[in-house]
Amino acid sequence: MFSIRSFVAAAATGVAASVSGQAMAQTAPCELHIWPAERMNSVTTGLLGGGLLDAALHSGKDASNKAQMASALDSPSQLDALQSLKLVELLNRPAGTVIVRHEQPLERKTMNKIKTRRSDSTAACYSELIVADVFYQKAAIYGRSLRTLFMLRDFGNDQKIDYEYKAWGGNGLKLFPAKEGEDAIAALNELVSVFNKNFEEYANNARKAMATKTS
C-alpha cells in the first residue's frame, strides 16, 4: 500500500537527485581543445622583393626549410610545445580547465567556414585553440622570422561561438635555418622556442582583447 509518507520520501529523493545533477553540471570541468597546424610555409625574398622570379630562385631553399620545420614542429611537437606552457592561465580560462589534444590537424580551408564545435564534446564550458599557420619568412631587409597564426573560439552551452580571436604572433630567428657547419639541432630547437614565444605574444593580445570586450 502506497502511503503519504512513502510518497513524500520518494519526492524528496527525486528533488535531491535533481539538485545533485545540477550541482554536478555546474562543477563539471571546462574543456580547452587544441589542434596543431596542418601545413608549414616558407617564403624567402631577396633584393628582387618577391614575385615569381624571386620565388623560383629560392624554391629549393624554401622546400628544404619546410621539410626542416615539419620535423621540428610536426603535430605532436606543436601540441607538446603548447602544453609545456600554462595555457589555462595564458588564455584566461576558468581554473581546472581540462586540456584535450587532437593529434590530427584540421583542414586549413575549413577553419573560417565551419562555425560550430570541431569536436564531439558536449561540455557546457567549452573552447578551442587552433594553430592555423606556421610561417617562416626571410626578407633581405628584415631578416629571418617565424610567424604563427592562432585562433581561439569560446562557446557557450551550445554550437554557437560566443567569442573568437584570431591573430598572428611573430618573432625573429637567429639560428634557423642552419648553414653548413652550424648546429642543426640548435636551429630546430630554436623553432620550438620561438613557436612558444609567438603563442605567448598572441595570448597576451587575446587577453587584452577579451578584457576590452567584457568591460
Short mmCIF file of C-alpha atoms in Angstrom, two decimals:
data_model
loop_
_atom_site.label_atom_id
_atom_site.label_comp_id
_atom_site.label_asym_id
_atom_site.label_seq_id
_atom_site.Cartn_x
_atom_site.Cartn_y
_atom_site.Cartn_z
CA MET A 1 0.00 0.00 0.00
CA PHE A 2 1.42 3.41 -1.01
CA SER A 3 1.28 5.79 1.99
CA ILE A 4 1.60 9.57 2.13
CA ARG A 5 4.90 9.10 3.96
CA SER A 6 6.40 6.97 1.15
CA PHE A 7 5.17 9.47 -1.45
CA VAL A 8 6.88 12.34 0.36
CA ALA A 9 10.08 10.30 0.73
CA ALA A 10 10.10 9.45 -2.95
CA ALA A 11 9.52 13.09 -3.91
CA ALA A 12 12.35 14.20 -1.63
CA THR A 13 14.67 11.65 -3.19
CA GLY A 14 13.78 12.92 -6.66
CA VAL A 15 14.45 16.52 -5.67
CA ALA A 16 17.77 15.54 -4.10
CA ALA A 17 18.79 13.69 -7.26
CA SER A 18 17.82 16.69 -9.38
CA VAL A 19 19.78 19.11 -7.20
CA SER A 20 22.75 16.73 -7.22
CA GLY A 21 22.63 16.55 -11.02
CA GLN A 22 22.54 20.33 -11.32
CA ALA A 23 25.47 20.66 -8.93
CA MET A 24 27.49 18.16 -10.96
CA ALA A 25 26.72 20.04 -14.17
CA GLN A 26 27.76 23.33 -12.61
CA THR A 27 31.03 21.92 -11.28
CA ALA A 28 31.95 19.88 -14.38
CA PRO A 29 35.37 20.99 -15.63
CA CYS A 30 35.68 23.28 -18.61
CA GLU A 31 37.41 21.91 -21.70
CA LEU A 32 40.01 23.55 -23.95
CA HIS A 33 40.51 21.57 -27.15
CA ILE A 34 43.73 22.20 -29.08
CA TRP A 35 44.68 21.39 -32.68
CA PRO A 36 48.05 21.71 -34.49
CA ALA A 37 48.60 23.40 -37.84
CA GLU A 38 48.06 21.34 -40.96
CA ARG A 39 50.78 22.99 -43.03
CA MET A 40 54.09 24.83 -42.93
CA ASN A 41 55.12 27.60 -45.27
CA SER A 42 58.44 29.23 -46.12
CA VAL A 43 58.95 32.39 -48.16
CA THR A 44 62.40 33.77 -48.95
CA THR A 45 62.66 37.12 -50.68
CA GLY A 46 65.87 38.64 -51.93
CA LEU A 47 66.71 42.01 -53.41
CA LEU A 48 64.03 41.47 -56.05
CA GLY A 49 61.45 41.92 -53.31
CA GLY A 50 59.25 38.95 -54.16
CA GLY A 51 57.36 37.92 -57.26
CA LEU A 52 57.53 34.83 -59.46
CA LEU A 53 61.20 35.19 -60.34
CA ASP A 54 62.23 35.60 -56.72
CA ALA A 55 60.10 32.60 -55.73
CA ALA A 56 61.69 30.49 -58.45
CA LEU A 57 65.20 31.46 -57.35
CA HIS A 58 64.52 30.41 -53.75
CA SER A 59 62.17 27.47 -54.33
CA GLY A 60 64.77 24.86 -53.41
CA LYS A 61 65.70 26.60 -50.18
CA ASP A 62 62.08 27.12 -49.21
CA ALA A 63 61.31 23.44 -49.81
CA SER A 64 64.23 22.49 -47.56
CA ASN A 65 63.05 24.94 -44.88
CA LYS A 66 59.54 23.48 -44.91
CA ALA A 67 60.91 19.95 -44.52
CA GLN A 68 63.01 21.00 -41.53
CA MET A 69 60.09 22.89 -39.98
CA ALA A 70 57.89 19.82 -40.36
CA SER A 71 60.44 17.73 -38.46
CA ALA A 72 60.79 20.22 -35.60
CA LEU A 73 57.13 21.26 -35.44
CA ASP A 74 55.16 18.20 -36.50
CA SER A 75 51.70 17.79 -34.99
CA PRO A 76 52.76 16.13 -31.70
CA SER A 77 55.59 18.64 -31.26
CA GLN A 78 53.26 21.62 -31.68
CA LEU A 79 50.87 20.21 -29.08
CA ASP A 80 53.71 19.30 -26.70
CA ALA A 81 55.09 22.83 -27.03
CA LEU A 82 51.71 24.39 -26.23
CA GLN A 83 51.12 22.04 -23.30
CA SER A 84 54.52 22.95 -21.85
CA LEU A 85 53.04 26.42 -21.26
CA LYS A 86 50.38 27.49 -18.77
CA LEU A 87 47.62 27.51 -21.36
CA VAL A 88 44.74 27.90 -18.92
CA GLU A 89 46.35 30.92 -17.30
CA LEU A 90 47.65 32.47 -20.51
CA LEU A 91 44.22 32.29 -22.16
CA ASN A 92 42.35 33.28 -19.00
CA ARG A 93 40.35 30.06 -18.96
CA PRO A 94 38.49 29.01 -15.77
CA ALA A 95 40.60 27.26 -13.13
CA GLY A 96 40.55 23.49 -13.55
CA THR A 97 40.02 23.62 -17.31
CA VAL A 98 40.95 20.28 -18.88
CA ILE A 99 43.20 20.34 -21.97
CA VAL A 100 42.05 17.96 -24.72
CA ARG A 101 44.56 17.48 -27.53
CA HIS A 102 43.73 16.45 -31.10
CA GLU A 103 46.65 14.93 -32.99
CA GLN A 104 45.00 15.26 -36.40
CA PRO A 105 45.16 18.83 -37.80
CA LEU A 106 42.02 20.46 -39.11
CA GLU A 107 41.84 21.19 -42.82
CA ARG A 108 43.06 24.75 -43.29
CA LYS A 109 40.32 25.62 -45.78
CA THR A 110 37.58 24.73 -43.26
CA MET A 111 38.76 26.88 -40.35
CA ASN A 112 36.85 30.02 -41.25
CA LYS A 113 33.91 28.24 -42.84
CA ILE A 114 32.82 25.93 -40.01
CA LYS A 115 31.39 27.94 -37.13
CA THR A 116 30.30 25.04 -34.91
CA ARG A 117 32.36 22.95 -32.50
CA ARG A 118 35.14 20.99 -34.16
CA SER A 119 34.86 18.10 -31.69
CA ASP A 120 32.01 15.89 -30.49
CA SER A 121 32.25 17.22 -26.94
CA THR A 122 29.01 18.33 -25.28
CA ALA A 123 30.72 20.06 -22.35
CA ALA A 124 28.76 23.07 -21.08
CA CYS A 125 32.00 25.05 -20.77
CA TYR A 126 33.97 24.58 -23.98
CA SER A 127 36.62 26.43 -26.00
CA GLU A 128 39.03 25.71 -28.86
CA LEU A 129 42.59 26.75 -29.64
CA ILE A 130 43.59 26.12 -33.25
CA VAL A 131 47.03 26.63 -34.77
CA ALA A 132 46.17 27.81 -38.27
CA ASP A 133 49.55 28.53 -39.93
CA VAL A 134 53.27 28.22 -39.21
CA PHE A 135 55.16 30.57 -41.49
CA TYR A 136 58.92 31.12 -41.92
CA GLN A 137 59.99 34.28 -43.70
CA LYS A 138 63.35 35.63 -44.73
CA ALA A 139 63.45 39.13 -46.16
CA ALA A 140 66.53 40.94 -47.42
CA ILE A 141 65.82 43.93 -45.18
CA TYR A 142 64.05 42.48 -42.13
CA GLY A 143 65.93 39.19 -41.73
CA ARG A 144 64.54 35.84 -40.56
CA SER A 145 61.40 35.29 -38.51
CA LEU A 146 58.81 32.67 -37.58
CA ARG A 147 55.18 33.76 -37.57
CA THR A 148 52.29 31.68 -36.26
CA LEU A 149 48.56 32.22 -36.73
CA PHE A 150 46.36 31.16 -33.79
CA MET A 151 42.58 31.06 -33.37
CA LEU A 152 40.72 30.96 -30.05
CA ARG A 153 37.00 30.18 -30.12
CA ASP A 154 34.86 30.23 -26.97
CA PHE A 155 31.43 28.55 -26.96
CA GLY A 156 28.53 28.62 -24.58
CA ASN A 157 26.46 25.53 -23.82
CA ASP A 158 25.63 25.11 -27.50
CA GLN A 159 27.13 25.21 -31.01
CA LYS A 160 27.32 28.99 -31.23
CA ILE A 161 30.61 30.89 -30.95
CA ASP A 162 30.37 33.45 -28.16
CA TYR A 163 33.82 34.90 -28.74
CA GLU A 164 36.58 34.47 -31.32
CA TYR A 165 40.08 35.92 -31.52
CA LYS A 166 42.38 35.22 -34.46
CA ALA A 167 45.82 36.84 -34.78
CA TRP A 168 49.49 36.31 -35.56
CA GLY A 169 52.38 36.04 -33.17
CA GLY A 170 55.83 36.60 -34.67
CA ASN A 171 59.46 36.77 -33.53
CA GLY A 172 62.90 36.81 -35.08
CA LEU A 173 65.21 33.83 -35.63
CA LYS A 174 68.97 33.77 -35.21
CA LEU A 175 69.87 30.11 -35.82
CA PHE A 176 67.31 28.68 -38.23
CA PRO A 177 67.94 27.58 -40.90
CA ALA A 178 71.38 26.28 -40.00
CA LYS A 179 74.10 26.78 -42.58
CA GLU A 180 76.70 24.14 -43.36
CA GLY A 181 78.90 23.60 -40.31
CA GLU A 182 76.41 25.16 -37.90
CA ASP A 183 74.48 23.35 -35.16
CA ALA A 184 71.38 21.99 -36.92
CA ILE A 185 69.85 20.68 -33.68
CA ALA A 186 70.09 24.08 -32.02
CA ALA A 187 68.43 25.63 -35.07
CA LEU A 188 65.50 23.21 -34.87
CA ASN A 189 65.17 23.76 -31.11
CA GLU A 190 65.02 27.48 -31.78
CA LEU A 191 61.93 26.93 -33.93
CA VAL A 192 60.13 25.34 -30.99
CA SER A 193 61.15 28.05 -28.53
CA VAL A 194 60.08 30.83 -30.93
CA PHE A 195 56.82 28.98 -31.62
CA ASN A 196 56.12 29.19 -27.88
CA LYS A 197 57.16 32.83 -27.76
CA ASN A 198 54.76 33.54 -30.62
CA PHE A 199 51.93 31.94 -28.68
CA GLU A 200 52.72 33.92 -25.54
CA GLU A 201 52.61 37.10 -27.63
CA TYR A 202 49.29 36.03 -29.14
CA ALA A 203 47.82 35.08 -25.74
CA ASN A 204 48.80 38.44 -24.25
CA ASN A 205 46.93 40.23 -27.03
CA ALA A 206 43.99 37.82 -26.72
CA ARG A 207 43.60 38.60 -23.00
CA LYS A 208 43.62 42.34 -23.75
CA ALA A 209 41.01 41.87 -26.48
CA MET A 210 38.81 39.78 -24.18
CA ALA A 211 39.12 42.35 -21.37
CA THR A 212 38.06 45.11 -23.77
CA LYS A 213 35.09 43.06 -24.94
CA THR A 214 33.81 42.35 -21.42
CA SER A 215 34.44 45.81 -19.94
#
